[in-house]
Coordinates of C-alpha atoms and ligand atoms in Angstrom, one line a residue:
M164 CA -3.8 -7.6 -13.8
L165 CA -2.5 -8.0 -10.2
A166 CA -0.7 -4.9 -9.0
P167 CA 3.0 -5.5 -8.1
A168 CA 3.5 -6.1 -4.3
R169 CA 4.4 -3.1 -2.3
S170 CA 5.8 -4.7 0.8
R171 CA 6.2 -2.9 4.2
F172 CA 10.0 -3.0 3.5
D173 CA 9.6 -1.3 0.1
R174 CA 7.3 1.3 1.6
M175 CA 9.6 1.9 4.6
N176 CA 12.5 2.4 2.2
M177 CA 10.4 4.7 0.1
H178 CA 11.1 2.3 -2.8
N179 CA 14.8 3.2 -3.1
A180 CA 18.2 2.5 -1.6
N181 CA 19.0 5.9 -0.2
K182 CA 20.6 5.5 3.2
L183 CA 19.6 9.0 4.2
K184 CA 16.2 9.9 3.1
I185 CA 15.6 13.6 2.2
G186 CA 12.1 15.1 2.0
L187 CA 10.4 18.5 2.0
F188 CA 8.1 19.6 4.8
G189 CA 5.3 22.1 4.9
S190 CA 5.0 23.3 1.3
N191 CA 1.2 22.9 1.3
C192 CA 1.0 26.0 3.5
S193 CA 1.4 29.7 2.7
S194 CA 4.8 30.8 4.0
G195 CA 5.7 27.1 4.5
R196 CA 7.6 26.9 7.8
A197 CA 9.4 30.3 7.7
V198 CA 7.5 32.9 9.7
T199 CA 8.8 35.8 7.5
M200 CA 7.6 38.8 5.7
V201 CA 10.1 38.7 2.9
P202 CA 8.2 39.2 -0.5
E203 CA 9.7 36.0 -1.9
R204 CA 8.2 33.9 0.9
W205 CA 6.4 30.7 -0.2
S206 CA 3.0 31.1 -1.8
G207 CA 1.7 27.5 -1.0
S208 CA -0.3 27.7 -4.2
W209 CA -1.1 24.6 -6.2
P210 CA 0.9 25.6 -9.3
D211 CA 3.9 26.2 -7.0
N212 CA 3.4 22.9 -5.2
L213 CA 3.1 21.0 -8.4
K214 CA 6.3 22.6 -9.8
L215 CA 8.1 21.8 -6.6
A216 CA 7.0 18.2 -6.5
K217 CA 8.0 17.6 -10.1
M218 CA 11.4 19.1 -9.4
A219 CA 11.9 17.0 -6.2
D220 CA 10.8 13.8 -8.1
A221 CA 13.2 14.5 -10.9
A222 CA 16.1 15.2 -8.5
G223 CA 15.4 11.9 -6.6
L224 CA 14.2 13.3 -3.3
D225 CA 12.3 10.7 -1.2
F226 CA 9.2 12.3 0.2
M227 CA 7.0 15.3 0.7
L228 CA 5.3 15.9 4.1
P229 CA 2.5 18.4 4.4
I230 CA 1.1 20.2 7.5
G231 CA -2.5 19.6 8.6
R232 CA -3.4 23.2 9.3
W233 CA -7.0 24.5 9.3
K234 CA -6.6 28.0 10.6
G235 CA -3.8 30.5 10.0
Y236 CA -1.8 32.1 12.7
G237 CA -2.5 35.8 11.9
G238 CA 0.3 38.3 12.3
D239 CA 1.2 40.6 9.4
T240 CA 1.2 37.8 6.9
D241 CA -1.5 35.6 8.3
Y242 CA 1.1 32.9 8.6
Q243 CA -0.1 29.6 7.2
G244 CA -3.4 31.2 6.5
A245 CA -3.9 29.5 3.1
T246 CA -3.3 25.7 3.2
L247 CA -4.1 22.9 0.8
E248 CA -5.9 19.9 2.4
T249 CA -3.3 17.3 2.6
I250 CA -4.9 14.1 1.3
T251 CA -6.3 15.9 -1.7
W252 CA -2.9 17.6 -2.2
A253 CA -1.1 14.3 -1.9
S254 CA -3.4 12.7 -4.5
G255 CA -2.7 15.5 -7.0
L256 CA 1.0 15.2 -6.5
L257 CA 1.1 11.4 -6.6
A258 CA -0.7 11.6 -10.0
S259 CA 2.0 13.9 -11.3
T260 CA 5.1 12.1 -10.0
Q261 CA 6.8 8.7 -10.3
R262 CA 9.0 8.2 -7.3
L263 CA 8.2 10.4 -4.4
T264 CA 6.4 9.1 -1.3
V265 CA 3.8 11.7 -0.5
F266 CA 2.2 11.9 3.0
G267 CA -1.2 13.1 4.1
T268 CA -1.3 14.7 7.5
V269 CA -4.6 13.6 9.1
H270 CA -6.1 14.9 12.3
A271 CA -7.6 11.7 13.8
P272 CA -10.3 13.4 15.8
L273 CA -11.6 15.4 12.8
F274 CA -11.8 12.6 10.1
N275 CA -14.2 9.7 10.4
P276 CA -11.9 6.7 10.1
V277 CA -14.0 4.9 7.4
I278 CA -13.9 8.0 5.2
A279 CA -10.2 8.6 5.9
A280 CA -9.3 4.9 5.2
K281 CA -11.0 5.2 1.8
E282 CA -9.5 8.6 0.9
M283 CA -6.1 7.2 1.7
V284 CA -6.5 4.0 -0.2
T285 CA -7.6 6.2 -3.2
A286 CA -4.4 8.2 -2.9
D287 CA -2.4 5.1 -2.5
H288 CA -3.8 3.6 -5.8
I289 CA -3.2 6.9 -7.6
G290 CA 0.4 6.8 -6.4
E291 CA 0.8 3.0 -6.9
G292 CA 1.9 2.4 -3.2
R293 CA 3.6 5.8 -2.5
F294 CA 1.0 7.3 -0.1
G295 CA 2.0 7.7 3.5
L296 CA 0.0 8.8 6.6
N297 CA 1.1 11.2 9.2
I298 CA -1.3 10.8 12.2
V299 CA -1.8 13.9 14.3
V300 CA -4.1 14.4 17.2
G301 CA -4.1 18.2 17.2
W302 CA -3.2 20.8 19.7
N303 CA -4.6 24.1 18.4
E304 CA -7.8 24.8 20.4
G305 CA -9.1 27.4 17.8
E306 CA -9.0 24.8 15.0
F307 CA -11.1 22.4 17.0
E308 CA -13.7 25.1 18.0
M309 CA -14.1 25.9 14.3
F310 CA -15.2 22.2 13.7
G311 CA -17.4 22.3 16.8
V312 CA -15.3 19.4 18.1
K313 CA -14.3 19.3 21.7
Q314 CA -10.5 18.8 22.2
R315 CA -9.9 15.9 24.5
D316 CA -7.4 16.0 27.3
H317 CA -3.9 15.1 26.1
E318 CA -3.8 11.4 27.1
Q319 CA -7.3 10.7 25.7
R320 CA -6.3 12.2 22.4
Y321 CA -3.9 9.4 21.9
E322 CA -6.4 6.8 23.3
Y323 CA -8.8 7.9 20.7
A324 CA -6.1 7.9 18.0
Q325 CA -5.3 4.3 18.9
E326 CA -8.9 3.2 18.2
W327 CA -8.9 5.3 15.0
I328 CA -5.8 3.7 13.6
D329 CA -6.9 0.2 14.7
V330 CA -10.1 0.6 12.7
I331 CA -8.2 1.9 9.7
K332 CA -5.6 -0.9 9.8
M333 CA -8.5 -3.4 10.0
I334 CA -10.2 -1.8 7.0
W335 CA -7.0 -2.0 5.1
S336 CA -6.5 -5.7 6.0
D337 CA -8.4 -8.7 4.7
K338 CA -11.1 -8.3 7.3
E339 CA -14.6 -7.7 6.0
D340 CA -17.9 -6.8 7.6
F341 CA -16.5 -6.5 11.1
D342 CA -17.8 -4.6 14.1
F343 CA -15.6 -2.4 16.3
D344 CA -16.5 -1.7 19.9
G345 CA -14.0 0.6 21.7
N346 CA -14.3 3.2 24.4
Y347 CA -14.8 5.9 21.8
L348 CA -15.8 4.2 18.5
H349 CA -18.8 1.9 18.1
M350 CA -19.2 0.8 14.5
R351 CA -21.1 -2.0 12.8
G352 CA -20.6 -4.0 9.6
I353 CA -17.5 -2.1 8.5
R354 CA -16.0 -2.8 5.1
G355 CA -13.7 -1.0 2.8
K356 CA -12.6 -2.0 -0.7
P357 CA -10.3 -1.8 -2.6
K358 CA -7.4 -2.5 -0.3
P359 CA -4.2 -0.5 -0.4
Y360 CA -2.2 -0.8 -3.7
G361 CA -0.4 -4.1 -4.2
G362 CA -1.1 -5.4 -0.7
G363 CA 0.4 -4.1 2.5
R364 CA -0.6 -0.7 3.8
P365 CA 0.6 2.9 3.6
L366 CA 3.7 3.9 5.5
I367 CA 2.5 5.4 8.8
M368 CA 4.3 8.1 10.7
N369 CA 3.8 10.2 13.8
A370 CA 5.7 13.0 15.6
G371 CA 4.5 12.8 19.2
A372 CA 6.9 14.6 21.5
S373 CA 5.3 13.7 24.9
P374 CA 5.9 10.3 26.5
V375 CA 2.3 9.3 25.6
G376 CA 2.8 10.6 22.0
Q377 CA 6.1 8.8 21.6
A378 CA 4.7 5.5 23.0
F379 CA 1.8 5.8 20.4
A380 CA 4.3 6.3 17.6
I381 CA 6.5 3.4 18.6
R382 CA 3.5 1.1 19.0
N383 CA 1.8 2.0 15.7
C384 CA 4.1 3.6 13.2
D385 CA 6.8 2.8 10.7
A386 CA 8.4 6.2 11.0
F387 CA 8.8 8.5 14.0
F388 CA 9.8 12.2 13.9
L389 CA 11.8 13.6 16.8
Q390 CA 13.4 16.9 17.5
A391 CA 17.2 16.9 17.0
S392 CA 19.2 18.7 19.7
R393 CA 20.4 22.1 18.5
T394 CA 23.6 21.8 20.6
S395 CA 24.7 18.2 20.8
L396 CA 24.9 15.5 18.2
A397 CA 25.5 12.9 20.9
E398 CA 22.2 14.0 22.5
T399 CA 20.4 13.5 19.1
A400 CA 22.1 10.1 18.7
Q401 CA 20.9 9.1 22.2
R402 CA 17.3 10.2 21.4
V403 CA 17.4 8.1 18.2
A404 CA 18.9 5.1 19.9
T405 CA 16.2 5.2 22.7
A406 CA 13.4 5.3 20.2
K407 CA 14.8 2.5 18.1
E408 CA 15.4 0.4 21.2
Q409 CA 11.9 0.9 22.4
A410 CA 10.6 -0.2 19.1
K411 CA 12.8 -3.3 19.1
Q412 CA 11.5 -4.3 22.5
Q413 CA 8.1 -4.5 20.8
G414 CA 9.5 -6.5 17.9
R415 CA 9.1 -3.5 15.6
E416 CA 11.4 -1.7 13.2
L417 CA 11.3 2.1 13.2
G418 CA 12.6 4.7 10.8
V419 CA 13.6 7.8 12.8
Y420 CA 13.4 11.2 11.2
T421 CA 13.9 14.9 12.1
V422 CA 13.2 18.3 10.7
G423 CA 15.9 20.5 9.2
V424 CA 15.6 24.1 8.2
I425 CA 18.0 24.9 5.4
T426 CA 19.6 28.1 4.2
C427 CA 22.2 27.0 1.7
R428 CA 24.1 29.5 -0.4
P429 CA 27.4 29.4 -2.4
T430 CA 29.3 30.9 0.6
S431 CA 28.6 30.7 4.3
K432 CA 28.6 34.5 4.5
Q433 CA 25.8 34.7 1.9
A434 CA 23.8 32.0 3.8
E435 CA 24.2 33.7 7.1
D436 CA 23.2 37.1 5.6
Y437 CA 20.1 35.6 4.1
F438 CA 19.2 33.9 7.3
H439 CA 19.5 37.2 9.1
Y440 CA 17.6 39.1 6.5
S441 CA 14.7 36.7 6.3
I442 CA 14.3 35.4 9.8
V443 CA 15.6 38.1 12.1
E444 CA 15.1 41.5 10.3
H445 CA 12.0 40.4 8.5
A446 CA 10.4 37.9 10.7
D447 CA 6.7 38.2 11.2
W448 CA 7.1 38.7 15.0
A449 CA 3.3 39.2 15.5
A450 CA 2.7 35.8 14.1
V451 CA 5.5 34.2 16.1
D452 CA 4.1 35.7 19.3
G453 CA 0.6 34.5 18.4
I454 CA 1.9 30.9 17.9
L455 CA 3.8 31.0 21.1
A456 CA 0.7 32.3 23.0
L457 CA -1.3 29.3 21.7
K458 CA 1.4 27.2 23.4
N459 CA 1.1 29.3 26.5
I460 CA 4.6 30.7 26.1
T461 CA 4.5 34.5 26.7
A462 CA 6.8 37.3 27.8
Q463 CA 4.9 37.2 31.1
N464 CA 5.6 33.6 32.0
T465 CA 9.1 33.1 30.4
P466 CA 12.4 34.8 31.3
A467 CA 13.3 37.5 28.8
A468 CA 16.4 35.8 27.3
K469 CA 14.7 32.4 27.1
F470 CA 11.6 34.0 25.5
Q471 CA 13.8 35.7 22.8
E472 CA 15.6 32.4 22.1
I473 CA 12.3 30.6 21.6
R474 CA 11.0 33.4 19.4
E475 CA 14.0 33.2 17.1
G476 CA 13.7 29.4 17.0
Y477 CA 10.1 29.6 15.9
A478 CA 10.7 32.3 13.3
Q479 CA 12.9 30.0 11.4
G480 CA 11.2 26.7 10.9
M481 CA 9.0 26.4 13.9
G482 CA 11.5 24.6 16.1
G483 CA 13.3 22.5 13.4
L484 CA 17.1 22.3 13.3
P485 CA 18.5 25.3 11.5
I486 CA 21.3 24.4 9.0
V487 CA 22.8 27.5 7.6
G488 CA 25.9 27.5 5.4
D489 CA 27.6 26.6 2.1
P490 CA 27.0 23.2 0.4
D491 CA 30.0 21.6 2.2
H492 CA 28.6 22.7 5.6
V493 CA 25.0 21.6 4.8
A494 CA 26.1 18.2 3.5
A495 CA 28.4 17.7 6.5
Q496 CA 25.5 18.5 8.9
L497 CA 23.2 16.1 7.1
A498 CA 25.9 13.4 7.2
D499 CA 26.2 14.0 10.9
L500 CA 22.5 13.5 11.4
S501 CA 22.9 10.2 9.5
K502 CA 25.8 9.2 11.8
A503 CA 23.5 9.9 14.7
G504 CA 21.3 7.1 13.4
L505 CA 18.6 9.1 11.7
T506 CA 16.9 7.6 8.8
G507 CA 16.0 10.8 7.1
V508 CA 15.4 14.6 7.3
A509 CA 12.4 16.6 6.3
L510 CA 13.7 20.0 5.0
S511 CA 12.1 23.3 4.7
L512 CA 13.3 26.4 2.7
V513 CA 12.0 30.0 2.7
N514 CA 11.0 29.6 -1.0
Y515 CA 11.2 25.9 -1.7
A516 CA 11.1 26.1 -5.5
D517 CA 13.6 28.9 -5.9
E518 CA 16.1 27.3 -3.4
L519 CA 15.7 23.6 -4.1
P520 CA 17.7 23.5 -7.4
F521 CA 20.9 24.8 -5.7
V522 CA 20.5 22.2 -2.9
C523 CA 19.9 19.4 -5.4
D524 CA 22.8 20.4 -7.6
E525 CA 25.3 21.0 -4.8
V526 CA 24.3 19.1 -1.6
L527 CA 22.9 15.9 -3.1
P528 CA 26.1 15.0 -5.1
R529 CA 28.1 15.5 -1.9
L530 CA 25.8 13.1 0.0
Q531 CA 26.3 10.6 -2.9
R532 CA 30.0 10.8 -2.6
M533 CA 29.6 10.0 1.1
D534 CA 27.6 7.0 0.2
L535 CA 24.5 8.4 1.9
R536 CA 22.5 8.6 -1.3
A537 CA 22.4 6.5 -4.5
A538 CA 23.2 8.2 -7.8
N539 CA 20.0 9.7 -9.2
Ligands
LIG10 C1 7.4 16.7 11.5 C2 6.2 17.1 12.4 C3 5.0 17.3 11.7 C4 3.9 17.6 12.4 N1 2.8 17.9 11.8 C5 1.7 18.4 12.5 C6 0.6 18.9 11.8 O1 0.6 18.9 10.6 N2 -0.5 19.3 12.5 C7 -0.5 19.3 13.8 O2 -1.5 19.7 14.4 N3 0.6 18.9 14.5 C8 1.7 18.5 13.9 N4 2.8 18.1 14.5 C9 2.8 18.0 16.0 C10 2.9 16.6 16.5 O3 2.0 15.7 15.9 C11 2.7 16.5 18.0 O4 1.4 16.8 18.4 C12 3.7 17.4 18.7 O5 5.0 17.1 18.4 C13 3.5 17.4 20.3 O6 3.6 16.1 20.8 P1 2.5 15.5 21.7 O7 1.2 15.4 20.9 O8 3.0 14.1 22.1 O9 2.3 16.4 22.9 C14 4.0 17.8 13.8 C15 5.2 17.7 14.5 C16 6.3 17.3 13.7 C17 7.7 17.2 14.4

């Protein structure tokens, strides 16, 4: 029997009518995205991921996005030291859910494109068209050294990624037994079957922040992640509009997403107290400083006040937008992001599975009443 068509439109909409897509980001890693020492921090284990995905699927969330991380960051907790490989993780979750889109986060320079294309098609068949690809080019030198792969200079990373995704898209198309001769890849007689589930191809996203990274995303992807301004919604709206306009100029439609770091409790005081407890009092500062050093941000080269501000930003959600408050506040902030033109938000929580039920019970119905989400 022929599989039902999974059009680009269906895939971009994550197979539902929710105006504001809500997903979870980073649960495949120990500690998730909170650089904290609190004992309830996220394990990142498979049973916990499976429990979380089933919960998210039942609540009608739209997607799960993992982090492609190969080496932990050390510190007192070895932050993100234990991570589940993302395509394998996605395959397991897709087999166990009905509605969620699940991404794999794939380092283009580390995965042979013929293998990656087939792994992703396999996941896409398991999920009947619900697999998505987050392309990353990598930035962490230590990870590349571990593979014995030389990190290219920044611009070349994206040139290589262009050839990589070109080959993969050709493998996923009707092309058969083709050759590819690029500046980096030279391949003969390429074929790959089966094709993605139901025709079309997996949703592709990228989160490049540099001009060359953003241009790559706009040229190749269906979804683009950008950083929301912490201080100005108008600034966020401007960033979204610019990205969408650039895509439109190339005749492309683009979903634009951002990352939100949620602390939601019955009262704003409880939320602020927990935020302070987990991220200020019990932050794993040694890990934070290690991450910043990898990005060449140190107390020596950064003014003290600025350095402390960056440290605090990294402790909670690695630069994502912190949203701390009661359900009314959290829902209002998410609604504002939708008003700024965003298609969706990828959320992280200190302990995803413990905190998600409250968010689903209290925040999602508020978003439904604002017509931002369909009834579950
Ligand atoms: C939502 C999101 C997810 C990302 N996931 C990863 C990841 O899993 N692994 C990784 O090495 N980089 C990841 N990145 C980093 C980006 O792919 C990108 O390299 C970074 O934003 C810097 O942009 P640039 O490459 O244009 O300099 C992520 C960034 C964001 C915002």
